[in-house]
Tab-separated table of N, CA and C in Angstrom:
chain	number	residue	atom	x	y	z
A	1	GLU	N	12.550	-0.877	5.168
A	1	GLU	CA	12.201	-1.489	3.899
A	1	GLU	C	12.488	-0.545	2.728
A	2	TYR	N	12.393	0.768	2.976
A	2	TYR	CA	12.660	1.749	1.911
A	2	TYR	C	14.049	1.536	1.327
A	3	LEU	N	15.025	1.375	2.183
A	3	LEU	CA	16.397	1.198	1.708
A	3	LEU	C	16.568	-0.107	0.944
A	4	THR	N	15.840	-1.122	1.339
A	4	THR	CA	15.884	-2.399	0.620
A	4	THR	C	15.266	-2.264	-0.767
A	5	LEU	N	14.160	-1.533	-0.852
A	5	LEU	CA	13.498	-1.329	-2.146
A	5	LEU	C	14.326	-0.459	-3.083
A	6	ASP	N	15.081	0.474	-2.529
A	6	ASP	CA	15.878	1.418	-3.317
A	6	ASP	C	17.141	0.725	-3.835
A	7	THR	N	16.965	-0.128	-4.834
A	7	THR	CA	18.079	-0.963	-5.313
A	7	THR	C	19.193	-0.172	-5.982
A	8	ASP	N	18.867	0.966	-6.605
A	8	ASP	CA	19.928	1.764	-7.227
A	8	ASP	C	20.542	2.770	-6.241
A	9	GLN	N	20.034	2.785	-5.020
A	9	GLN	CA	20.550	3.590	-3.918
A	9	GLN	C	20.674	5.077	-4.248
A	10	ASN	N	19.653	5.603	-4.936
A	10	ASN	CA	19.657	7.034	-5.247
A	10	ASN	C	18.769	7.832	-4.294
A	11	GLY	N	18.197	7.152	-3.287
A	11	GLY	CA	17.353	7.827	-2.312
A	11	GLY	C	15.916	8.007	-2.747
A	12	MET	N	15.566	7.526	-3.925
A	12	MET	CA	14.214	7.638	-4.473
A	12	MET	C	13.772	6.252	-4.943
A	13	LEU	N	12.450	6.099	-5.103
A	13	LEU	CA	11.919	4.825	-5.595
A	13	LEU	C	11.262	5.005	-6.955
A	14	SER	N	11.647	4.153	-7.873
A	14	SER	CA	11.027	4.125	-9.197
A	14	SER	C	9.794	3.219	-9.142
A	15	ARG	N	9.046	3.201	-10.222
A	15	ARG	CA	7.890	2.305	-10.308
A	15	ARG	C	8.317	0.854	-10.108
A	16	SER	N	9.386	0.462	-10.780
A	16	SER	CA	9.825	-0.933	-10.687
A	16	SER	C	10.330	-1.275	-9.290
A	17	GLU	N	10.926	-0.326	-8.602
A	17	GLU	CA	11.372	-0.587	-7.234
A	17	GLU	C	10.175	-0.713	-6.292
A	18	LEU	N	9.190	0.177	-6.420
A	18	LEU	CA	8.012	0.113	-5.566
A	18	LEU	C	7.204	-1.157	-5.834
A	19	ALA	N	7.298	-1.686	-7.023
A	19	ALA	CA	6.567	-2.909	-7.373
A	19	ALA	C	6.942	-4.081	-6.468
A	20	HIS	N	8.079	-4.018	-5.808
A	20	HIS	CA	8.523	-5.090	-4.912
A	20	HIS	C	8.003	-4.920	-3.489
A	21	TYR	N	7.307	-3.818	-3.226
A	21	TYR	CA	6.758	-3.571	-1.886
A	21	TYR	C	5.814	-4.694	-1.483
A	22	GLY	N	5.941	-5.135	-0.250
A	22	GLY	CA	5.024	-6.149	0.283
A	22	GLY	C	5.079	-7.465	-0.452
A	23	GLY	N	6.205	-7.806	-0.995
A	23	GLY	CA	6.345	-9.071	-1.713
A	23	GLY	C	5.919	-9.013	-3.163
A	24	GLY	N	5.648	-7.811	-3.676
A	24	GLY	CA	5.344	-7.666	-5.094
A	24	GLY	C	3.876	-7.782	-5.457
A	25	GLY	N	2.975	-7.503	-4.529
A	25	GLY	CA	1.548	-7.656	-4.796
A	25	GLY	C	0.869	-6.465	-5.444
A	26	LEU	N	1.581	-5.368	-5.645
A	26	LEU	CA	0.954	-4.190	-6.252
A	26	LEU	C	0.872	-4.365	-7.764
A	27	THR	N	-0.263	-4.009	-8.338
A	27	THR	CA	-0.420	-4.144	-9.788
A	27	THR	C	0.147	-2.921	-10.498
A	28	LYS	N	0.458	-3.091	-11.774
A	28	LYS	CA	0.992	-1.989	-12.570
A	28	LYS	C	0.018	-0.807	-12.635
A	29	PRO	N	-1.295	-1.036	-12.882
A	29	PRO	CA	-2.212	0.113	-12.904
A	29	PRO	C	-2.243	0.870	-11.569
A	30	PHE	N	-2.187	0.156	-10.454
A	30	PHE	CA	-2.190	0.825	-9.155
A	30	PHE	C	-0.930	1.661	-8.987
A	31	ILE	N	0.208	1.096	-9.308
A	31	ILE	CA	1.479	1.831	-9.182
A	31	ILE	C	1.486	3.032	-10.118
A	32	ASP	N	1.029	2.834	-11.349
A	32	ASP	CA	0.985	3.951	-12.299
A	32	ASP	C	0.111	5.084	-11.777
A	33	ASN	N	-1.032	4.741	-11.200
A	33	ASN	CA	-1.921	5.770	-10.675
A	33	ASN	C	-1.319	6.458	-9.452
A	34	LEU	N	-0.641	5.705	-8.614
A	34	LEU	CA	0.037	6.291	-7.460
A	34	LEU	C	1.066	7.319	-7.923
A	35	PHE	N	1.847	6.976	-8.923
A	35	PHE	CA	2.878	7.891	-9.425
A	35	PHE	C	2.259	9.092	-10.146
A	36	GLN	N	1.069	8.913	-10.699
A	36	GLN	CA	0.390	10.019	-11.355
A	36	GLN	C	-0.209	10.977	-10.325
A	37	GLU	N	-0.734	10.452	-9.241
A	37	GLU	CA	-1.427	11.262	-8.242
A	37	GLU	C	-0.492	11.903	-7.214
A	38	CYS	N	0.629	11.286	-6.954
A	38	CYS	CA	1.544	11.773	-5.923
A	38	CYS	C	2.684	12.555	-6.555
A	39	GLN	N	3.268	13.421	-5.747
A	39	GLN	CA	4.396	14.215	-6.246
A	39	GLN	C	5.584	13.303	-6.529
A	40	THR	N	6.167	13.494	-7.704
A	40	THR	CA	7.355	12.722	-8.073
A	40	THR	C	8.483	13.679	-8.439
A	41	TYR	N	9.656	13.139	-8.452
A	41	TYR	CA	10.853	13.888	-8.822
A	41	TYR	C	11.538	13.099	-9.925
A	42	ASP	N	11.467	13.614	-11.134
A	42	ASP	CA	11.979	12.897	-12.310
A	42	ASP	C	11.406	11.480	-12.386
A	43	GLY	N	10.106	11.372	-12.085
A	43	GLY	CA	9.424	10.089	-12.215
A	43	GLY	C	9.650	9.124	-11.072
A	44	GLU	N	10.222	9.591	-9.965
A	44	GLU	CA	10.445	8.724	-8.813
A	44	GLU	C	9.850	9.381	-7.564
A	45	ILE	N	9.513	8.557	-6.577
A	45	ILE	CA	8.941	9.096	-5.344
A	45	ILE	C	10.008	9.159	-4.257
A	46	ASP	N	9.836	10.140	-3.373
A	46	ASP	CA	10.773	10.301	-2.264
A	46	ASP	C	10.262	9.543	-1.037
A	47	TYR	N	11.009	9.641	0.038
A	47	TYR	CA	10.668	8.913	1.257
A	47	TYR	C	9.334	9.370	1.834
A	48	LYS	N	9.040	10.657	1.800
A	48	LYS	CA	7.778	11.160	2.348
A	48	LYS	C	6.588	10.560	1.601
A	49	THR	N	6.646	10.532	0.291
A	49	THR	CA	5.557	9.948	-0.497
A	49	THR	C	5.426	8.461	-0.193
A	50	TYR	N	6.547	7.785	-0.072
A	50	TYR	CA	6.545	6.363	0.292
A	50	TYR	C	5.920	6.178	1.670
A	51	LEU	N	6.305	7.017	2.613
A	51	LEU	CA	5.787	6.910	3.971
A	51	LEU	C	4.286	7.165	4.015
A	52	ASP	N	3.799	8.134	3.246
A	52	ASP	CA	2.353	8.371	3.160
A	52	ASP	C	1.639	7.102	2.682
A	53	PHE	N	2.197	6.457	1.681
A	53	PHE	CA	1.628	5.224	1.142
A	53	PHE	C	1.635	4.111	2.190
A	54	VAL	N	2.766	3.919	2.845
A	54	VAL	CA	2.891	2.853	3.844
A	54	VAL	C	1.921	3.073	5.005
A	55	LEU	N	1.854	4.303	5.502
A	55	LEU	CA	0.940	4.590	6.607
A	55	LEU	C	-0.515	4.362	6.195
A	56	ALA	N	-0.853	4.708	4.970
A	56	ALA	CA	-2.215	4.467	4.478
A	56	ALA	C	-2.506	2.968	4.406
A	57	THR	N	-1.517	2.175	4.061
A	57	THR	CA	-1.735	0.721	4.001
A	57	THR	C	-1.805	0.112	5.398
A	58	TRP	N	-1.066	0.657	6.333
A	58	TRP	CA	-1.081	0.131	7.708
A	58	TRP	C	-2.364	0.490	8.447
A	59	TYR	N	-2.871	1.687	8.231
A	59	TYR	CA	-4.020	2.190	8.988
A	59	TYR	C	-5.227	2.383	8.071
A	60	LYS	N	-5.637	1.309	7.434
A	60	LYS	CA	-6.684	1.346	6.409
A	60	LYS	C	-8.034	1.857	6.899
A	61	LYS	N	-8.311	1.757	8.183
A	61	LYS	CA	-9.633	2.131	8.697
A	61	LYS	C	-9.739	3.605	9.058
A	62	THR	N	-8.673	4.360	8.921
A	62	THR	CA	-8.729	5.783	9.255
A	62	THR	C	-9.321	6.582	8.098
A	63	ASN	N	-9.893	7.709	8.412
A	63	ASN	CA	-10.446	8.579	7.369
A	63	ASN	C	-9.361	9.038	6.408
A	64	GLU	N	-8.179	9.305	6.926
A	64	GLU	CA	-7.072	9.762	6.072
A	64	GLU	C	-6.667	8.683	5.072
A	65	SER	N	-6.625	7.442	5.533
A	65	SER	CA	-6.274	6.343	4.642
A	65	SER	C	-7.347	6.137	3.575
A	66	LEU	N	-8.604	6.187	3.998
A	66	LEU	CA	-9.697	6.028	3.035
A	66	LEU	C	-9.662	7.128	1.976
A	67	ALA	N	-9.397	8.358	2.398
A	67	ALA	CA	-9.301	9.472	1.443
A	67	ALA	C	-8.110	9.282	0.512
A	68	TYR	N	-6.995	8.808	1.052
A	68	TYR	CA	-5.791	8.576	0.253
A	68	TYR	C	-6.078	7.556	-0.860
A	69	PHE	N	-6.644	6.419	-0.472
A	69	PHE	CA	-6.899	5.377	-1.467
A	69	PHE	C	-8.032	5.753	-2.418
A	70	PHE	N	-9.032	6.471	-1.927
A	70	PHE	CA	-10.096	6.917	-2.813
A	70	PHE	C	-9.525	7.799	-3.921
A	71	ARG	N	-8.614	8.682	-3.555
A	71	ARG	CA	-7.973	9.565	-4.546
A	71	ARG	C	-7.237	8.741	-5.604
A	72	LEU	N	-6.616	7.643	-5.186
A	72	LEU	CA	-5.899	6.787	-6.138
A	72	LEU	C	-6.855	5.960	-6.999
A	73	LEU	N	-7.958	5.538	-6.418
A	73	LEU	CA	-8.878	4.645	-7.130
A	73	LEU	C	-9.885	5.366	-8.020
A	74	ASP	N	-10.161	6.620	-7.737
A	74	ASP	CA	-11.117	7.401	-8.531
A	74	ASP	C	-10.411	7.893	-9.802
A	75	VAL	N	-10.253	6.996	-10.753
A	75	VAL	CA	-9.441	7.238	-11.952
A	75	VAL	C	-9.929	8.445	-12.749
A	76	ARG	N	-11.226	8.553	-12.936
A	76	ARG	CA	-11.776	9.638	-13.761
A	76	ARG	C	-12.059	10.915	-12.981
A	77	LYS	N	-11.848	10.898	-11.669
A	77	LYS	CA	-12.037	12.076	-10.802
A	77	LYS	C	-13.477	12.572	-10.822
A	78	HIS	N	-14.416	11.637	-10.706
A	78	HIS	CA	-15.832	11.981	-10.654
A	78	HIS	C	-16.348	12.097	-9.221
A	79	GLY	N	-15.495	11.823	-8.248
A	79	GLY	CA	-15.929	11.892	-6.860
A	79	GLY	C	-16.653	10.644	-6.387
A	80	ARG	N	-16.617	9.602	-7.190
A	80	ARG	CA	-17.227	8.318	-6.834
A	80	ARG	C	-16.522	7.226	-7.632
A	81	LEU	N	-16.577	6.016	-7.118
A	81	LEU	CA	-16.012	4.888	-7.852
A	81	LEU	C	-17.087	4.323	-8.756
A	82	GLU	N	-16.731	4.165	-10.012
A	82	GLU	CA	-17.664	3.652	-11.010
A	82	GLU	C	-17.161	2.317	-11.529
A	83	VAL	N	-17.967	1.689	-12.341
A	83	VAL	CA	-17.613	0.392	-12.912
A	83	VAL	C	-16.269	0.483	-13.644
A	84	PHE	N	-16.054	1.564	-14.373
A	84	PHE	CA	-14.791	1.729	-15.089
A	84	PHE	C	-13.605	1.663	-14.127
A	85	ASP	N	-13.708	2.372	-13.004
A	85	ASP	CA	-12.611	2.408	-12.034
A	85	ASP	C	-12.314	1.009	-11.496
A	86	ILE	N	-13.357	0.298	-11.134
A	86	ILE	CA	-13.187	-1.054	-10.581
A	86	ILE	C	-12.573	-1.977	-11.630
A	87	ASN	N	-13.103	-1.933	-12.858
A	87	ASN	CA	-12.566	-2.782	-13.931
A	87	ASN	C	-11.113	-2.456	-14.240
A	88	TYR	N	-10.771	-1.179	-14.200
A	88	TYR	CA	-9.406	-0.744	-14.496
A	88	TYR	C	-8.397	-1.463	-13.598
A	89	PHE	N	-8.702	-1.543	-12.321
A	89	PHE	CA	-7.784	-2.192	-11.393
A	89	PHE	C	-7.983	-3.699	-11.342
A	90	PHE	N	-9.219	-4.154	-11.470
A	90	PHE	CA	-9.510	-5.586	-11.359
A	90	PHE	C	-8.900	-6.390	-12.509
A	91	ARG	N	-8.912	-5.819	-13.707
A	91	ARG	CA	-8.320	-6.520	-14.868
A	91	ARG	C	-6.883	-6.925	-14.597
A	92	ALA	N	-6.115	-6.050	-13.974
A	92	ALA	CA	-4.705	-6.351	-13.687
A	92	ALA	C	-4.569	-7.468	-12.654
A	93	VAL	N	-5.518	-7.563	-11.739
A	93	VAL	CA	-5.476	-8.631	-10.736
A	93	VAL	C	-5.758	-9.972	-11.400
A	94	VAL	N	-6.735	-9.999	-12.297
A	94	VAL	CA	-7.116	-11.239	-12.976
A	94	VAL	C	-5.993	-11.731	-13.890
A	95	GLU	N	-5.330	-10.809	-14.550
A	95	GLU	CA	-4.249	-11.187	-15.470
A	95	GLU	C	-3.084	-11.667	-14.654
């Protein structure tokens, strides 16, 4: 799927390319936070970062996956999810 998403065939995924993952269900705030939290190269993610994301989505019940997503969802880095964090992502789903 990585090669399919990589429409410009540069070996990296941009925000807009990753937005098509899983049929396009990822919201802009989630993608923006993923790109902010994960290592990027000129604003794009490599295969390893993509693979970390995919494995976290496949194995959601593992401690590693929970830690991965918690890091993405804890917007203010307070060590807990607060109303602000939930609203930040939920607003994009409602829109």
